[in-house]
Amino acid sequence: MTAGRRAVLAALAGGLLAGCAGAKNGAAAPGSSATPGTGGGATTQPTPGSVPSATASAAHPPVTRAEIVARYGRSTPHTWGFDAPGVVHSLPHTTRDIALTFDACGGPGGSGYDRALIDFLRARHVPATLFLNSRWIDANPAEFHRLAADPLFEIANHGTRHRPLSVTGRSAYGIPGTRGAAEVYDEIAGNQAKLTRLLGAPPRFFRSGTAYCDDVAARIVTDLGERFVSFSVNGDGGATFTAEQVHTTVSSARAGSIVLCHMNHPEGGTARGIARAVPHLLAGGHRFVRLSDALHGA
């Protein structure tokens, strides 16, 4: 990754975490990059055995926690941030498509449901990919089932406890990261197992809490059969942007963009901003797609 792209992504991330870290609408998220942390708190282990993989078959059985620890327990990461080998930031081979993605972080980051946003997407028949955290699902079971049953949307994995994905315990914006390969497995596999049980098939895409990861953790995502998806447009600044800011930012998205916004802060400006940006982008000849519509062969 070039220094210029790294700087752009860091700037875009300035407000990314407020919607996931519990900041109120309008509050500024920390502007600095993630700093090393020591981790904190024990991580639950909802799937001590194995979980179904999106690519699992009789010839390739599901990977287990023990296998992940054996493969990566002594690995040293070489990257930290939004870029790692295999991480997806944009849609390939398109001159008009844009992917809207919405995170629902749950827990201290907020378990609200932006009904106005979802109602607008449905009314305009705008597809989207929804990255749902395990805790948000637990807090909104009825809404989850309605979203899962709607073919306009696809459900993706936003982790079990909304942790930055690290094998060394690095933190991002004050949120402690996972502290080893075993905790990386738990963060991915816990919610993967929940979604597989609820949906009848494993999710295809994963985004960590804060969207931060290291290169070793990104490989673990792949081993568990999911694709790590980051973003190219930070559409609502972690649910801190006003409606006008959301409109301005999202309206500037180019073909191939993956737009990140939030659907767990109905008090914010996301719904109104998206409602203004979508007609602008459609008038410019763009088309909205789910990630699976654009990344199936990439």
CSV table of C-alpha atoms in Angstrom, one decimal, residues 49-282:
chain,number,residue,atom,x,y,z
A,49,GLY,CA,-14.6,-27.3,18.5
A,50,SER,CA,-15.1,-26.3,15.0
A,51,VAL,CA,-17.5,-24.2,12.9
A,52,PRO,CA,-18.8,-24.7,9.4
A,53,SER,CA,-16.8,-22.9,6.7
A,54,ALA,CA,-18.2,-21.4,3.6
A,55,THR,CA,-15.8,-23.6,1.6
A,56,ALA,CA,-16.0,-26.7,3.8
A,57,SER,CA,-16.6,-30.0,2.1
A,58,ALA,CA,-15.9,-33.7,2.8
A,59,ALA,CA,-12.4,-33.2,1.4
A,60,HIS,CA,-11.8,-30.0,3.5
A,61,PRO,CA,-13.5,-30.4,6.9
A,62,PRO,CA,-14.2,-27.3,9.0
A,63,VAL,CA,-11.1,-25.8,10.6
A,64,THR,CA,-10.9,-26.1,14.4
A,65,ARG,CA,-9.7,-23.7,17.0
A,66,ALA,CA,-6.8,-26.0,17.9
A,67,GLU,CA,-5.8,-26.1,14.2
A,68,ILE,CA,-5.8,-22.3,14.0
A,69,VAL,CA,-3.7,-22.0,17.2
A,70,ALA,CA,-1.3,-24.6,15.8
A,71,ARG,CA,-0.9,-22.7,12.5
A,72,TYR,CA,-0.7,-19.2,13.8
A,73,GLY,CA,0.0,-19.3,17.5
A,74,ARG,CA,3.7,-18.2,16.9
A,75,SER,CA,3.2,-16.1,13.9
A,76,THR,CA,4.4,-12.5,13.9
A,77,PRO,CA,2.2,-9.9,12.1
A,78,HIS,CA,3.8,-7.4,9.8
A,79,THR,CA,0.9,-5.0,9.1
A,80,TRP,CA,-1.8,-3.3,11.2
A,81,GLY,CA,-4.6,-1.1,10.0
A,82,PHE,CA,-7.1,-1.3,7.2
A,83,ASP,CA,-4.9,-3.1,4.7
A,84,ALA,CA,-3.7,-6.7,4.7
A,85,PRO,CA,-3.3,-9.3,2.0
A,86,GLY,CA,-6.8,-10.5,1.0
A,87,VAL,CA,-8.7,-7.6,2.5
A,88,VAL,CA,-11.3,-6.1,0.1
A,89,HIS,CA,-11.6,-2.3,-0.1
A,90,SER,CA,-13.5,-1.9,-3.4
A,91,LEU,CA,-15.5,-3.7,-6.1
A,92,PRO,CA,-13.6,-5.0,-9.1
A,93,HIS,CA,-14.4,-4.5,-12.8
A,94,THR,CA,-17.2,-2.0,-12.6
A,95,THR,CA,-18.0,1.4,-14.1
A,96,ARG,CA,-21.2,2.0,-12.2
A,97,ASP,CA,-21.7,-0.3,-9.1
A,98,ILE,CA,-21.5,0.9,-5.5
A,99,ALA,CA,-21.9,-1.3,-2.4
A,100,LEU,CA,-23.7,0.2,0.6
A,101,THR,CA,-22.7,-1.6,3.8
A,102,PHE,CA,-24.1,-0.9,7.2
A,103,ASP,CA,-22.6,-2.0,10.6
A,104,ALA,CA,-24.6,-2.8,13.7
A,105,CYS,CA,-22.1,-3.0,16.5
A,106,GLY,CA,-24.1,-3.9,19.6
A,107,GLY,CA,-23.1,-3.7,23.2
A,108,PRO,CA,-21.5,-0.5,24.4
A,109,GLY,CA,-21.3,0.6,20.8
A,110,GLY,CA,-25.1,0.8,20.6
A,111,SER,CA,-27.8,-1.8,19.9
A,112,GLY,CA,-30.3,0.6,18.4
A,113,TYR,CA,-32.1,-0.1,15.1
A,114,ASP,CA,-32.4,2.6,12.4
A,115,ARG,CA,-35.8,1.7,11.1
A,116,ALA,CA,-36.0,4.9,9.0
A,117,LEU,CA,-32.9,3.9,7.2
A,118,ILE,CA,-34.0,0.3,6.4
A,119,ASP,CA,-37.5,1.6,5.5
A,120,PHE,CA,-36.0,4.0,3.0
A,121,LEU,CA,-33.8,1.3,1.4
A,122,ARG,CA,-36.8,-1.0,1.1
A,123,ALA,CA,-39.0,1.8,-0.4
A,124,ARG,CA,-36.3,2.6,-3.0
A,125,HIS,CA,-35.4,-1.1,-3.6
A,126,VAL,CA,-31.8,-0.4,-2.7
A,127,PRO,CA,-29.8,-3.5,-1.9
A,128,ALA,CA,-27.2,-3.5,0.9
A,129,THR,CA,-24.9,-5.7,3.0
A,130,LEU,CA,-25.5,-5.6,6.7
A,131,PHE,CA,-22.6,-6.4,9.0
A,132,LEU,CA,-24.2,-7.5,12.3
A,133,ASN,CA,-22.5,-8.1,15.6
A,134,SER,CA,-23.6,-11.0,17.8
A,135,ARG,CA,-24.7,-8.7,20.6
A,136,TRP,CA,-26.8,-6.6,18.2
A,137,ILE,CA,-28.6,-9.8,17.0
A,138,ASP,CA,-29.3,-10.8,20.6
A,139,ALA,CA,-30.8,-7.4,21.3
A,140,ASN,CA,-32.9,-7.2,18.1
A,141,PRO,CA,-34.1,-10.8,17.4
A,142,ALA,CA,-37.4,-9.8,15.6
A,143,GLU,CA,-35.6,-7.2,13.5
A,144,PHE,CA,-32.9,-9.6,12.6
A,145,HIS,CA,-35.3,-12.2,11.3
A,146,ARG,CA,-37.1,-9.7,9.2
A,147,LEU,CA,-33.8,-8.5,7.7
A,148,ALA,CA,-32.6,-12.0,7.1
A,149,ALA,CA,-35.8,-12.9,5.3
A,150,ASP,CA,-35.6,-9.9,3.0
A,151,PRO,CA,-33.8,-10.7,-0.3
A,152,LEU,CA,-32.8,-7.0,-0.7
A,153,PHE,CA,-30.2,-7.5,2.1
A,154,GLU,CA,-27.5,-10.0,2.8
A,155,ILE,CA,-26.2,-10.6,6.4
A,156,ALA,CA,-22.5,-10.5,7.1
A,157,ASN,CA,-20.3,-11.1,10.2
A,158,HIS,CA,-19.3,-8.2,12.4
A,159,GLY,CA,-17.8,-10.3,15.1
A,160,THR,CA,-18.7,-11.7,18.4
A,161,ARG,CA,-17.6,-9.0,20.8
A,162,HIS,CA,-16.7,-6.2,18.3
A,163,ARG,CA,-12.9,-6.5,18.7
A,164,PRO,CA,-10.1,-5.2,16.4
A,165,LEU,CA,-8.6,-8.3,14.9
A,166,SER,CA,-5.1,-8.8,16.3
A,167,VAL,CA,-2.9,-11.7,17.2
A,168,THR,CA,-0.8,-9.5,19.6
A,169,GLY,CA,-3.5,-7.6,21.5
A,170,ARG,CA,-3.2,-4.3,19.6
A,171,SER,CA,-6.0,-1.8,20.2
A,172,ALA,CA,-7.7,0.7,17.9
A,173,TYR,CA,-9.2,3.9,19.2
A,174,GLY,CA,-9.1,2.6,22.8
A,175,ILE,CA,-10.9,-0.7,22.0
A,176,PRO,CA,-8.8,-3.7,23.0
A,177,GLY,CA,-8.0,-6.1,20.3
A,178,THR,CA,-8.0,-9.9,20.4
A,179,ARG,CA,-4.8,-11.2,22.1
A,180,GLY,CA,-3.8,-14.2,20.0
A,181,ALA,CA,-4.8,-16.6,17.4
A,182,ALA,CA,-7.3,-18.3,19.7
A,183,GLU,CA,-9.1,-15.1,20.5
A,184,VAL,CA,-9.1,-14.2,16.8
A,185,TYR,CA,-10.8,-17.5,16.1
A,186,ASP,CA,-13.4,-16.8,18.8
A,187,GLU,CA,-14.2,-13.4,17.5
A,188,ILE,CA,-14.9,-14.7,14.0
A,189,ALA,CA,-16.2,-18.1,14.8
A,190,GLY,CA,-18.6,-17.2,17.6
A,191,ASN,CA,-20.8,-15.0,15.4
A,192,GLN,CA,-20.2,-17.2,12.4
A,193,ALA,CA,-21.7,-20.1,14.2
A,194,LYS,CA,-24.7,-18.0,15.4
A,195,LEU,CA,-25.3,-16.7,11.9
A,196,THR,CA,-24.9,-20.2,10.3
A,197,ARG,CA,-27.5,-21.5,12.8
A,198,LEU,CA,-30.0,-18.7,12.2
A,199,LEU,CA,-29.5,-18.4,8.4
A,200,GLY,CA,-29.0,-22.0,7.5
A,201,ALA,CA,-25.7,-21.2,5.7
A,202,PRO,CA,-22.5,-19.5,6.9
A,203,PRO,CA,-21.9,-15.8,6.2
A,204,ARG,CA,-19.5,-15.0,3.3
A,205,PHE,CA,-18.1,-11.7,4.6
A,206,PHE,CA,-16.5,-10.4,7.8
A,207,ARG,CA,-15.6,-7.0,9.1
A,208,SER,CA,-13.9,-6.6,12.5
A,209,GLY,CA,-14.9,-4.1,15.1
A,210,THR,CA,-13.2,-0.9,14.0
A,211,ALA,CA,-12.3,-2.6,10.7
A,212,TYR,CA,-8.7,-2.9,12.0
A,213,CYS,CA,-6.7,-6.2,11.5
A,214,ASP,CA,-3.2,-7.5,11.1
A,215,ASP,CA,-2.1,-9.7,8.3
A,216,VAL,CA,-2.1,-12.9,10.4
A,217,ALA,CA,-5.6,-12.3,11.6
A,218,ALA,CA,-6.7,-11.6,8.0
A,219,ARG,CA,-5.4,-15.1,7.1
A,220,ILE,CA,-7.4,-16.6,9.9
A,221,VAL,CA,-10.6,-15.0,8.4
A,222,THR,CA,-9.8,-16.6,5.1
A,223,ASP,CA,-9.1,-20.0,6.8
A,224,LEU,CA,-12.6,-19.8,8.4
A,225,GLY,CA,-14.1,-19.4,4.9
A,226,GLU,CA,-15.0,-15.7,5.0
A,227,ARG,CA,-13.6,-12.7,3.1
A,228,PHE,CA,-12.5,-9.7,5.2
A,229,VAL,CA,-14.2,-6.6,3.8
A,230,SER,CA,-13.0,-3.1,4.7
A,231,PHE,CA,-14.2,0.1,3.0
A,232,SER,CA,-13.3,2.9,0.7
A,233,VAL,CA,-15.8,5.6,1.8
A,234,ASN,CA,-16.4,6.3,5.5
A,235,GLY,CA,-20.0,7.5,4.9
A,236,ASP,CA,-21.2,8.6,8.3
A,237,GLY,CA,-18.1,9.0,10.5
A,238,GLY,CA,-19.1,6.3,12.9
A,239,ALA,CA,-22.7,7.6,13.0
A,240,THR,CA,-21.4,11.0,14.2
A,241,PHE,CA,-22.0,12.9,10.9
A,242,THR,CA,-24.9,15.2,10.4
A,243,ALA,CA,-27.4,14.4,7.6
A,244,GLU,CA,-25.7,17.0,5.4
A,245,GLN,CA,-22.2,15.5,6.0
A,246,VAL,CA,-23.5,12.0,5.2
A,247,HIS,CA,-25.1,13.3,2.0
A,248,THR,CA,-21.9,15.1,0.9
A,249,THR,CA,-19.6,12.2,1.7
A,250,VAL,CA,-21.8,9.4,0.2
A,251,SER,CA,-22.7,11.4,-2.8
A,252,SER,CA,-19.0,11.7,-3.7
A,253,ALA,CA,-18.6,7.9,-3.9
A,254,ARG,CA,-17.3,6.6,-7.2
A,255,ALA,CA,-18.0,3.4,-9.1
A,256,GLY,CA,-16.4,0.5,-7.2
A,257,SER,CA,-16.8,2.1,-3.8
A,258,ILE,CA,-17.6,0.2,-0.7
A,259,VAL,CA,-19.4,2.6,1.5
A,260,LEU,CA,-19.4,2.1,5.3
A,261,CYS,CA,-22.2,3.5,7.4
A,262,HIS,CA,-24.1,2.4,10.6
A,263,MET,CA,-27.6,1.2,11.2
A,264,ASN,CA,-27.5,1.0,15.0
A,265,HIS,CA,-27.8,4.8,15.8
A,266,PRO,CA,-31.2,6.0,14.7
A,267,GLU,CA,-30.6,9.3,16.5
A,268,GLY,CA,-27.9,10.1,14.0
A,269,GLY,CA,-27.9,11.7,10.6
A,270,THR,CA,-27.3,8.5,8.6
A,271,ALA,CA,-30.9,7.8,7.4
A,272,ARG,CA,-31.6,11.3,6.3
A,273,GLY,CA,-28.2,11.6,4.6
A,274,ILE,CA,-28.5,8.3,2.8
A,275,ALA,CA,-32.0,9.3,1.7
A,276,ARG,CA,-30.5,12.4,0.0
A,277,ALA,CA,-27.4,10.7,-1.4
A,278,VAL,CA,-29.1,7.7,-3.0
A,279,PRO,CA,-31.2,9.7,-5.6
A,280,HIS,CA,-28.1,11.8,-6.4
A,281,LEU,CA,-26.0,8.7,-7.2
A,282,LEU,CA,-28.8,7.0,-9.1
